[in-house]
C-alpha cells in the first residue's frame, strides 16, 4: 500500500464465493457471518461476488450452478448483507474480468502455473493412478489462479480474506500484478499488490460425525434448506459419547459443544459447559443447541424464503451491484487496453510549418473534459474526466443542461473559490456554500492526492 492509500485509511476487501452448492451452518460460521461483520466496519470498502465462472471449473451440471447462484445470493442477503454499503455482484456480469484475465494470461509464465497446488495435486493423483499426468485436467483448472488474479486486480483490492490453502494464489496474483506493472506501467502501477488476510479465530465447525462440516462428507447441518423440524432432526444426529444422564461429560471433546459455543456469548457457553460437566443428558443438550440455533436462524430463514420466491428481486440487486462495480472496471480496463497497445486508430496529419506543428500538437494533446448527461430521474448531471479518461468528479442532480453548463464554467474559471469538505474520506465540492459535486476516487489515491490531481487537471482549462 502506498502513502496515498494510507492517508484515506479505507481498505478495499474482496471476497468471492464459488457457486457450486447450498450454504450450510459451517459456511455461515466460517465465512458468511465474519465477512458481513467485516463489511460493516467504517474503514472497509467491501466487494462480495458470486464466483460463477470459477464454478464452471468444478461443476458441469448447469442446473446445479444456476440453482447455487440463486441460493448463495439469497443466503448472503438473508444473513444481513447491506448492499448499500458493499458492492455485491456476479462475476459473470462483469465482462471486463475475463478480458483482463486474458491480458494477464498473455504475460504470465507457464512455469508459474505449473507450481499451482491444485494443478500439482491433480498431476500427482494421476501419476499415482498410473494414467497420463494431465488426464482430466482442463485449462480452467490450470489457469484458475489467473482468473482469480483478475478478480482481485480488477478492483485493486488491498485485502483478500482466504483460507490457508489459498495463500499461494494470492502470492501468484501479486507476482502477476508486479510483472504487468513492470512491463507496461512505464513508471506507473496499474495494480495494487493485494495481501492475503488469513482469518484467525474464525469458527471451523465440526459436522455430524466430528469431521469438518462439509458436503463432501455428507455431515452438514442445513442453514436455510429446510425448516425448524429438519434443523432439529439434523442436530439429533450429532455423534456423542455413550455417557448416560447424570454422568459428567467433557465439553472440550464434544462436537456438540463446539457448535454451541460458536453461536452464543462466552458466558452462555461457559454455563452450558458447566451443565455438561454436571451430567446434562445428551438429548437435553441437543435440544438446547437446537433452540439456540432456531432462535438465530428463524428470522433469516423467513427472509431467505421470501427472496427465493422472488428471484427477480435478487436479479435486480445483483445487476445494481454489477453496474456499481463496472464504474470501476470499465475505466481501468480502458487504460489497460491503452497500455498494451489495443488503441483506437487516429488520422495523422503532416504540419508544414512550425506554427502548424505547434497548433497540431496542442490540438492533439489530451485534455481533461466535462461531460453532461441525463440521470434516471430526468435531471441533468455532469462528470469531469482527467486527461487519461479517469472520472474525477460527479455532480449533484441539476434541473436542466443550462444550469449544468453554468456550474461547469464556474468550476473552470474560479477554482480558487471552490469549497472542499471532507466526508467519509472523500471531498465534496461547494460553490457559494451550495453543494455542487462529489469526488470520485476510483484509484484509491486518498483525499489530498485526489485534490491535488483535480486542481492540477482543472488548471489545464485556463492554459488552453
C-alpha positions as MATLAB code, in Angstrom:
seq = 'XXXXXXXXXXXXXXXXXXXXXXXXXXXXXXXXXXXXXXXXXXXXXXXXXXXXXXXXXXXXXXXXXXXXXXXXXXXXXXXXXXXXXXXXXXXXXXXXXXXXXXXXXXXXXXXXXXXXXXXXXXXXXXXXXXXXXXXXXXXXXXXXXXXXXXXXXXXXXXXXXXXXXXXXXXXXXXXXXXXXXXXXXXXXXXXXXXXXXXXXXXXXXXXXXXXXXXXXXXXXXXXXXXXXXXXXXXXXXXXXXXXXXXXXXXXXXXXXXXXXXXXXXXXXXXXXXXXXXXXXXXXXXXXXXXXXXXXXXXXXXXXXXXXXXXXXXXXXXXXXXXXXXXXXXXXXXXXXXXXXXXXXXXXXXXXXXXXXXXXXXXXXXXXXXXXXXXXXXXXXXXXXXXXXXXXXXXXXXXXXXXXXXXXXXXXXXXXXXXXXXXXXXXXXXXXXXXXXXXXXXXXXXXXXXXXXXXXXXXXXXXXX';
ca = [
       0.000    0.000    0.000;
       1.362    3.410   -0.892;
       1.278    6.560    1.201;
      -1.723    7.943   -0.662;
      -3.838    4.934    0.207;
      -2.648    5.077    3.799;
      -3.961    8.623    4.134;
      -7.511    7.561    3.275;
      -7.412    4.629    5.743;
     -10.040    2.893    3.644;
      -9.161   -0.701    2.834;
     -10.814   -2.395   -0.109;
     -11.565   -6.002    0.843;
     -12.745   -8.524   -1.758;
     -14.340  -11.943   -1.200;
     -15.652  -14.433   -3.751;
     -17.931  -17.438   -3.191;
     -17.884  -20.279   -5.727;
     -21.429  -21.176   -6.743;
     -21.347  -24.976   -6.629;
     -23.532  -25.825   -3.645;
     -26.041  -24.783   -0.975;
     -24.679  -22.952    2.096;
     -24.780  -24.830    5.399;
     -24.212  -23.886    9.041;
     -20.440  -24.285    8.728;
     -20.348  -21.839    5.786;
     -22.287  -19.328    7.852;
     -19.982  -19.549   10.875;
     -16.734  -19.712    8.918;
     -17.334  -17.282    6.051;
     -20.678  -15.529    5.781;
     -21.050  -14.135    9.292;
     -17.442  -12.872    9.685;
     -17.492  -11.349    6.190;
     -20.709   -9.429    6.874;
     -19.357   -8.234   10.227;
     -16.177   -7.068    8.493;
     -18.170   -5.221    5.818;
     -19.878   -3.117    8.476;
     -16.583   -1.635    9.672;
     -16.273    2.068    8.749;
     -12.787    1.706    7.234;
     -13.705   -1.159    4.878;
     -14.845   -0.878    1.268;
     -16.181   -4.402    0.738;
     -16.638   -6.238   -2.563;
     -18.518   -9.564   -2.440;
     -19.111  -11.574   -5.593;
     -20.564  -14.857   -6.785;
     -17.662  -16.641   -8.479;
     -19.787  -18.341  -11.115;
     -17.045  -18.517  -13.759;
     -14.946  -20.393  -11.195;
     -17.890  -22.720  -10.620;
     -17.589  -23.965  -14.209;
     -14.192  -25.432  -13.311;
     -15.692  -27.606  -10.578;
     -19.180  -28.370  -11.882;
     -20.506  -29.301  -15.298;
     -24.116  -29.533  -14.133;
     -25.734  -26.363  -15.493;
     -28.840  -26.708  -13.316;
     -26.702  -27.055  -10.197;
     -24.689  -23.932  -10.998;
     -27.849  -21.965  -11.761;
     -29.560  -23.053   -8.539;
     -26.449  -22.443   -6.437;
     -26.101  -18.869   -7.703;
     -29.640  -18.123   -6.560;
     -29.311  -19.898   -3.202;
     -25.997  -18.316   -2.301;
     -27.151  -14.815   -3.247;
     -30.355  -15.262   -1.212;
     -28.344  -16.610    1.734;
     -25.991  -13.636    1.893;
     -28.869  -11.174    1.606;
     -30.957  -13.007    4.215;
     -27.968  -13.111    6.569;
     -27.866   -9.313    6.615;
     -25.536   -8.196    3.825;
     -26.129   -4.475    3.334;
     -25.929   -3.845   -0.408;
     -25.940   -0.092    0.210;
     -22.579   -0.443    1.976;
     -20.976   -3.165   -0.143;
     -20.579   -3.931   -3.834;
     -22.363   -7.270   -4.406;
     -22.268   -8.744   -7.903;
     -21.905  -11.820  -10.088;
     -18.522  -12.391  -11.647;
     -20.191  -13.210  -14.980;
     -21.888   -9.789  -15.077;
     -18.505   -8.031  -15.330;
     -17.163   -8.681  -18.873;
     -14.008   -6.762  -18.035;
     -12.927   -9.592  -15.692;
     -12.468  -12.310  -18.361;
     -10.940   -9.673  -20.655;
      -8.396   -8.759  -18.009;
      -7.828  -12.455  -17.305;
      -6.802  -12.976  -20.938;
      -4.489   -9.953  -20.926;
      -2.839  -11.248  -17.746;
      -2.636  -14.767  -19.207;
      -0.527  -13.363  -22.035;
       2.121  -12.101  -19.613;
       2.024  -14.924  -17.032;
       4.788  -17.545  -17.291;
       3.607  -21.130  -17.738;
       6.124  -22.191  -15.112;
       4.237  -20.174  -12.509;
       1.033  -22.067  -13.313;
       2.895  -25.387  -13.185;
       3.549  -24.745   -9.494;
      -0.094  -24.143   -8.533;
      -1.161  -26.525   -5.758;
      -4.460  -27.581   -7.371;
      -2.760  -28.483  -10.653;
       0.120  -30.297   -8.948;
      -2.322  -32.279   -6.806;
      -4.196  -33.424   -9.932;
      -0.940  -34.460  -11.628;
       0.240  -36.320   -8.510;
      -3.085  -38.156   -8.255;
      -2.881  -39.145  -11.930;
       0.697  -40.364  -11.556;
      -0.320  -42.443   -8.542;
      -3.195  -43.933  -10.566;
      -0.900  -44.777  -13.453;
      -2.661  -42.563  -16.014;
      -1.495  -39.612  -18.091;
      -0.337  -36.719  -15.851;
      -2.863  -34.286  -17.329;
      -5.759  -36.739  -17.513;
      -8.972  -34.875  -16.652;
      -7.149  -31.546  -16.230;
      -8.956  -28.716  -18.007;
      -7.483  -25.364  -18.944;
      -9.953  -23.862  -16.491;
      -8.316  -25.750  -13.620;
      -4.844  -24.986  -14.943;
      -5.498  -21.243  -15.399;
      -7.659  -20.828  -12.291;
      -5.065  -18.644  -10.462;
      -5.013  -16.140  -13.347;
      -8.792  -15.698  -13.290;
      -8.586  -15.288   -9.525;
      -5.876  -12.662  -10.011;
      -8.144  -10.815  -12.468;
     -10.988  -10.871   -9.916;
      -8.732   -9.199   -7.372;
      -6.721   -6.825   -9.551;
      -9.766   -5.579  -11.484;
     -10.838   -3.718   -8.335;
      -7.380   -3.197   -6.815;
      -8.326   -4.917   -3.565;
      -5.937   -4.336   -0.689;
      -7.014   -7.366    1.357;
      -8.443  -10.725    0.302;
      -9.729  -12.998    3.098;
      -8.694  -16.564    2.255;
      -8.071  -19.905    3.879;
      -4.510  -21.121    4.293;
      -4.866  -23.262    1.155;
      -5.478  -20.133   -0.967;
      -2.456  -18.110    0.169;
      -0.395  -19.368   -2.781;
      -2.987  -17.939   -5.189;
      -2.630  -14.515   -3.573;
       1.129  -14.728   -3.943;
       0.629  -15.560   -7.615;
      -1.723  -12.591   -8.022;
       0.972  -10.327   -6.566;
       3.558  -11.785   -8.944;
       1.242  -11.351  -11.941;
       0.497   -7.743  -10.925;
       4.177   -6.910  -10.464;
       5.076   -8.321  -13.871;
       2.361   -6.314  -15.588;
       3.226   -3.093  -13.722;
       6.905   -3.501  -14.618;
       6.367   -4.365  -18.282;
       3.551   -1.938  -19.149;
       3.471    0.602  -16.357;
       6.134    2.972  -17.699;
       6.648    4.293  -14.180;
       3.049    3.820  -13.134;
       1.498    0.955  -11.158;
      -1.809   -0.131  -12.659;
      -2.394   -2.669   -9.914;
      -2.208   -2.610   -6.129;
      -0.356   -5.639   -4.748;
      -3.019   -7.490   -2.751;
      -2.414   -9.063    0.629;
      -3.861  -12.337    1.874;
      -5.939  -11.967    5.030;
      -5.910  -15.383    6.681;
      -8.713  -15.443    9.203;
      -7.690  -16.312   12.751;
     -10.189  -17.365   15.350;
     -12.961  -17.908   12.796;
     -15.113  -20.884   13.703;
     -14.490  -24.109   11.808;
     -17.476  -26.196   12.754;
     -17.377  -29.964   13.155;
     -20.061  -31.835   11.281;
     -22.429  -34.542   12.480;
     -19.603  -37.115   12.587;
     -16.920  -34.881   14.112;
     -15.045  -34.174   10.890;
     -15.102  -30.679    9.388;
     -18.641  -29.850    8.289;
     -18.659  -30.406    4.539;
     -20.997  -31.546    1.790;
     -18.171  -33.846    0.691;
     -18.596  -35.811    3.937;
     -22.404  -35.548    3.918;
     -22.220  -34.412    7.541;
     -23.761  -30.943    7.340;
     -26.410  -29.099    9.321;
     -28.594  -27.147    6.853;
     -28.765  -23.393    7.193;
     -31.921  -22.423    5.321;
     -32.534  -25.519    3.164;
     -35.290  -26.913    5.331;
     -37.475  -25.902    8.260;
     -37.213  -25.945   12.058;
     -38.121  -29.648   12.178;
     -35.351  -30.591    9.754;
     -32.875  -28.499   11.712;
     -33.723  -30.381   14.902;
     -33.533  -33.704   13.084;
     -30.057  -32.876   11.855;
     -28.884  -31.829   15.324;
     -30.257  -35.089   16.768;
     -27.790  -36.952   14.514;
     -24.685  -35.303   16.042;
     -22.457  -38.076   17.370;
     -21.797  -38.047   21.122;
     -20.169  -40.476   23.542;
     -22.105  -43.147   25.412;
     -22.232  -41.427   28.805;
     -25.632  -41.567   30.456;
     -27.664  -38.733   32.002;
     -26.076  -37.757   35.281;
     -22.562  -38.779   34.216;
     -20.040  -35.934   33.802;
     -19.193  -35.104   30.185;
     -16.130  -33.353   28.765;
     -17.161  -30.219   26.817;
     -13.730  -29.831   25.219;
     -14.062  -33.160   23.411;
     -17.691  -32.630   22.440;
     -18.581  -31.743   18.852;
     -21.960  -30.566   20.070;
     -20.362  -28.096   22.468;
     -18.019  -26.790   19.740;
     -21.051  -25.923   17.604;
     -22.934  -24.398   20.549;
     -20.153  -22.048   21.613;
     -19.708  -20.741   18.037;
     -23.121  -19.056   18.239;
     -23.516  -17.815   21.821;
     -21.897  -15.326   24.175;
     -18.901  -16.680   26.141;
     -20.814  -16.560   29.417;
     -23.589  -18.704   27.978;
     -21.065  -21.185   26.567;
     -19.412  -21.429   29.978;
     -22.751  -22.134   31.643;
     -23.501  -24.837   29.046;
     -20.081  -26.416   29.634;
     -20.746  -26.459   33.377;
     -24.059  -28.249   32.835;
     -22.324  -30.897   30.736;
     -19.756  -31.461   33.464;
     -22.629  -31.787   35.944;
     -24.187  -34.602   33.931;
     -26.581  -32.902   31.469;
     -28.149  -35.556   29.234;
     -27.084  -35.508   25.602;
     -30.697  -35.355   24.489;
     -31.286  -32.247   26.589;
     -28.035  -30.734   25.339;
     -29.122  -31.254   21.729;
     -32.468  -29.616   22.482;
     -30.668  -26.595   23.968;
     -28.477  -26.329   20.861;
     -31.498  -26.632   18.584;
     -33.318  -23.892   20.498;
     -30.329  -21.554   20.219;
     -29.842  -22.158   16.501;
     -33.517  -21.906   15.665;
     -33.765  -18.580   17.504;
     -30.868  -17.251   15.402;
     -31.820  -18.830   12.080;
     -35.622  -18.419   12.029;
     -35.707  -14.681   11.117;
     -33.051  -15.172    8.454;
     -34.824  -18.253    7.088;
     -38.035  -16.277    6.720;
     -36.205  -13.632    4.714;
     -34.482  -16.343    2.663;
     -37.801  -17.957    1.740;
     -39.156  -14.568    0.657;
     -36.128  -13.917   -1.527;
     -36.165  -17.357   -3.123;
     -39.797  -16.767   -4.067;
     -38.800  -13.535   -5.847;
     -35.691  -14.307   -7.905;
     -36.327  -11.199   -9.971;
     -35.601   -9.112   -6.864;
     -32.271  -10.902   -6.380;
     -31.523  -10.342  -10.071;
     -32.192   -6.627   -9.658;
     -29.875   -6.400   -6.644;
     -27.056   -8.215   -8.433;
     -27.391   -6.110  -11.579;
     -27.309   -2.940   -9.472;
     -24.120   -4.259   -7.884;
     -22.647   -5.068  -11.283;
     -23.370   -1.544  -12.522;
     -21.618   -0.178   -9.441;
     -18.640   -2.486   -9.979;
     -18.341   -1.664  -13.685;
     -17.938    2.031  -12.914;
     -14.544    0.955  -11.625;
     -13.841   -1.890  -14.049;
     -14.596   -0.082  -17.316;
     -12.201    2.875  -16.964;
      -9.412    0.661  -15.620;
      -9.842   -1.804  -18.486;
      -9.758    1.088  -20.942;
      -6.391    2.114  -19.508;
      -5.134   -1.476  -19.656;
      -6.082   -1.717  -23.343;
      -4.239    1.524  -23.966;
      -1.190    0.271  -22.091;
      -0.878   -2.978  -24.063;
      -1.390   -1.281  -27.440;
      -5.059   -2.022  -28.100;
      -5.709    1.595  -29.051;
      -8.041    3.425  -31.405;
      -6.574    4.462  -34.755;
      -6.352    8.203  -35.416;
      -5.540   10.043  -38.617;
      -2.027   11.523  -38.727;
      -1.614   14.907  -40.411;
       1.673   16.419  -41.507;
       2.210   20.015  -40.383;
       4.213   22.073  -42.918;
       5.158   24.967  -40.711;
       6.343   25.427  -37.162;
       3.101   27.229  -36.335;
       1.007   24.395  -37.757;
       3.072   21.864  -35.811;
       2.530   23.767  -32.575;
      -1.201   24.084  -33.242;
      -1.448   20.409  -34.169;
       0.451   19.390  -31.039;
      -1.820   21.483  -28.846;
      -4.960   20.216  -30.536;
      -3.973   16.550  -30.295;
      -2.693   16.667  -26.705;
      -5.002   15.089  -24.186;
      -7.094   17.430  -22.081;
      -9.457   16.887  -19.195;
     -13.094   17.349  -20.122;
     -16.563   17.730  -18.688;
     -19.421   15.536  -19.906;
     -23.098   16.314  -19.262;
     -25.766   13.617  -19.190;
     -29.331   12.954  -18.077;
     -29.787   10.780  -14.970;
     -32.509    8.203  -14.289;
     -34.847   10.821  -12.833;
     -34.728   13.039  -15.915;
     -32.490   15.647  -14.279;
     -29.050   16.557  -15.524;
     -25.610   15.793  -14.165;
     -22.029   16.223  -15.300;
     -18.795   14.397  -14.692;
     -15.212   15.533  -15.069;
     -12.724   13.189  -16.739;
      -8.975   13.584  -16.412;
      -6.679   13.791  -19.410;
      -6.281    9.996  -19.145;
     -10.043    9.438  -19.189;
     -10.370    8.727  -15.459;
     -13.522   10.047  -13.784;
     -12.552   12.541  -11.075;
     -15.785   14.332  -10.263;
     -19.527   13.765  -10.437;
     -22.124   16.485   -9.888;
     -25.341   16.530   -7.934;
     -28.567   16.334   -9.961;
     -29.366   19.618  -11.687;
     -32.696   20.794  -13.189;
     -31.552   21.460  -16.770;
     -28.471   21.478  -19.019;
     -28.146   25.267  -18.771;
     -27.566   25.057  -15.010;
     -25.126   22.183  -15.551;
     -23.224   24.281  -18.108;
     -23.092   27.254  -15.750;
     -21.673   25.124  -12.926;
     -19.036   23.691  -15.269;
     -17.954   27.163  -16.405;
     -17.767   28.356  -12.811;
     -15.542   25.425  -11.849;
     -13.272   26.035  -14.842;
     -12.884   29.768  -14.235;
     -12.977   30.209  -10.451;
     -11.193   27.206   -8.962;
      -9.911   29.345   -6.071;
     -13.463   29.810   -4.790;
     -14.267   26.096   -4.573;
     -15.016   24.960   -1.039;
     -13.761   21.450   -0.163;
     -15.350   19.451    2.647;
     -14.015   16.017    3.632;
     -16.842   13.494    4.146;
     -16.165    9.753    4.676;
     -12.657   10.044    3.271;
     -13.666   11.870    0.053;
     -14.160   15.530   -0.782;
     -17.462   17.230   -1.525;
     -17.251   20.452   -3.556;
     -19.398   23.529   -2.978;
     -19.671   26.925   -4.641;
     -21.105   29.770   -2.574;
     -21.993   27.265    0.162;
     -24.066   25.236   -2.323;
     -23.106   21.564   -2.810;
     -22.128   21.045   -6.455;
     -20.236   17.766   -6.866;
     -18.578   14.774   -5.263;
     -15.040   13.445   -5.691;
     -14.665   10.104   -7.492;
     -11.504    8.335   -6.357;
     -11.639    5.077   -8.316;
      -7.893    4.511   -7.972;
      -7.791    4.962   -4.210;
      -5.432    7.942   -4.277;
      -6.681    9.326   -0.973;
      -8.336   12.674   -0.343;
      -5.328   15.004   -0.512;
      -3.712   13.335   -3.504;
      -7.059   13.383   -5.297;
      -7.469   17.109   -4.530;
      -4.012   17.894   -5.911;
      -4.721   15.938   -9.097;
      -8.145   17.559   -9.509;
      -6.779   21.097   -9.168;
      -3.896   20.295  -11.488;
      -6.276   18.997  -14.169;
      -8.624   21.927  -13.669;
      -5.749   24.362  -14.208;
      -5.299   22.978  -17.731;
      -8.532   24.692  -18.800;
      -7.037   28.111  -18.049;
      -3.882   27.280  -20.008;
      -5.834   26.129  -23.053;
];
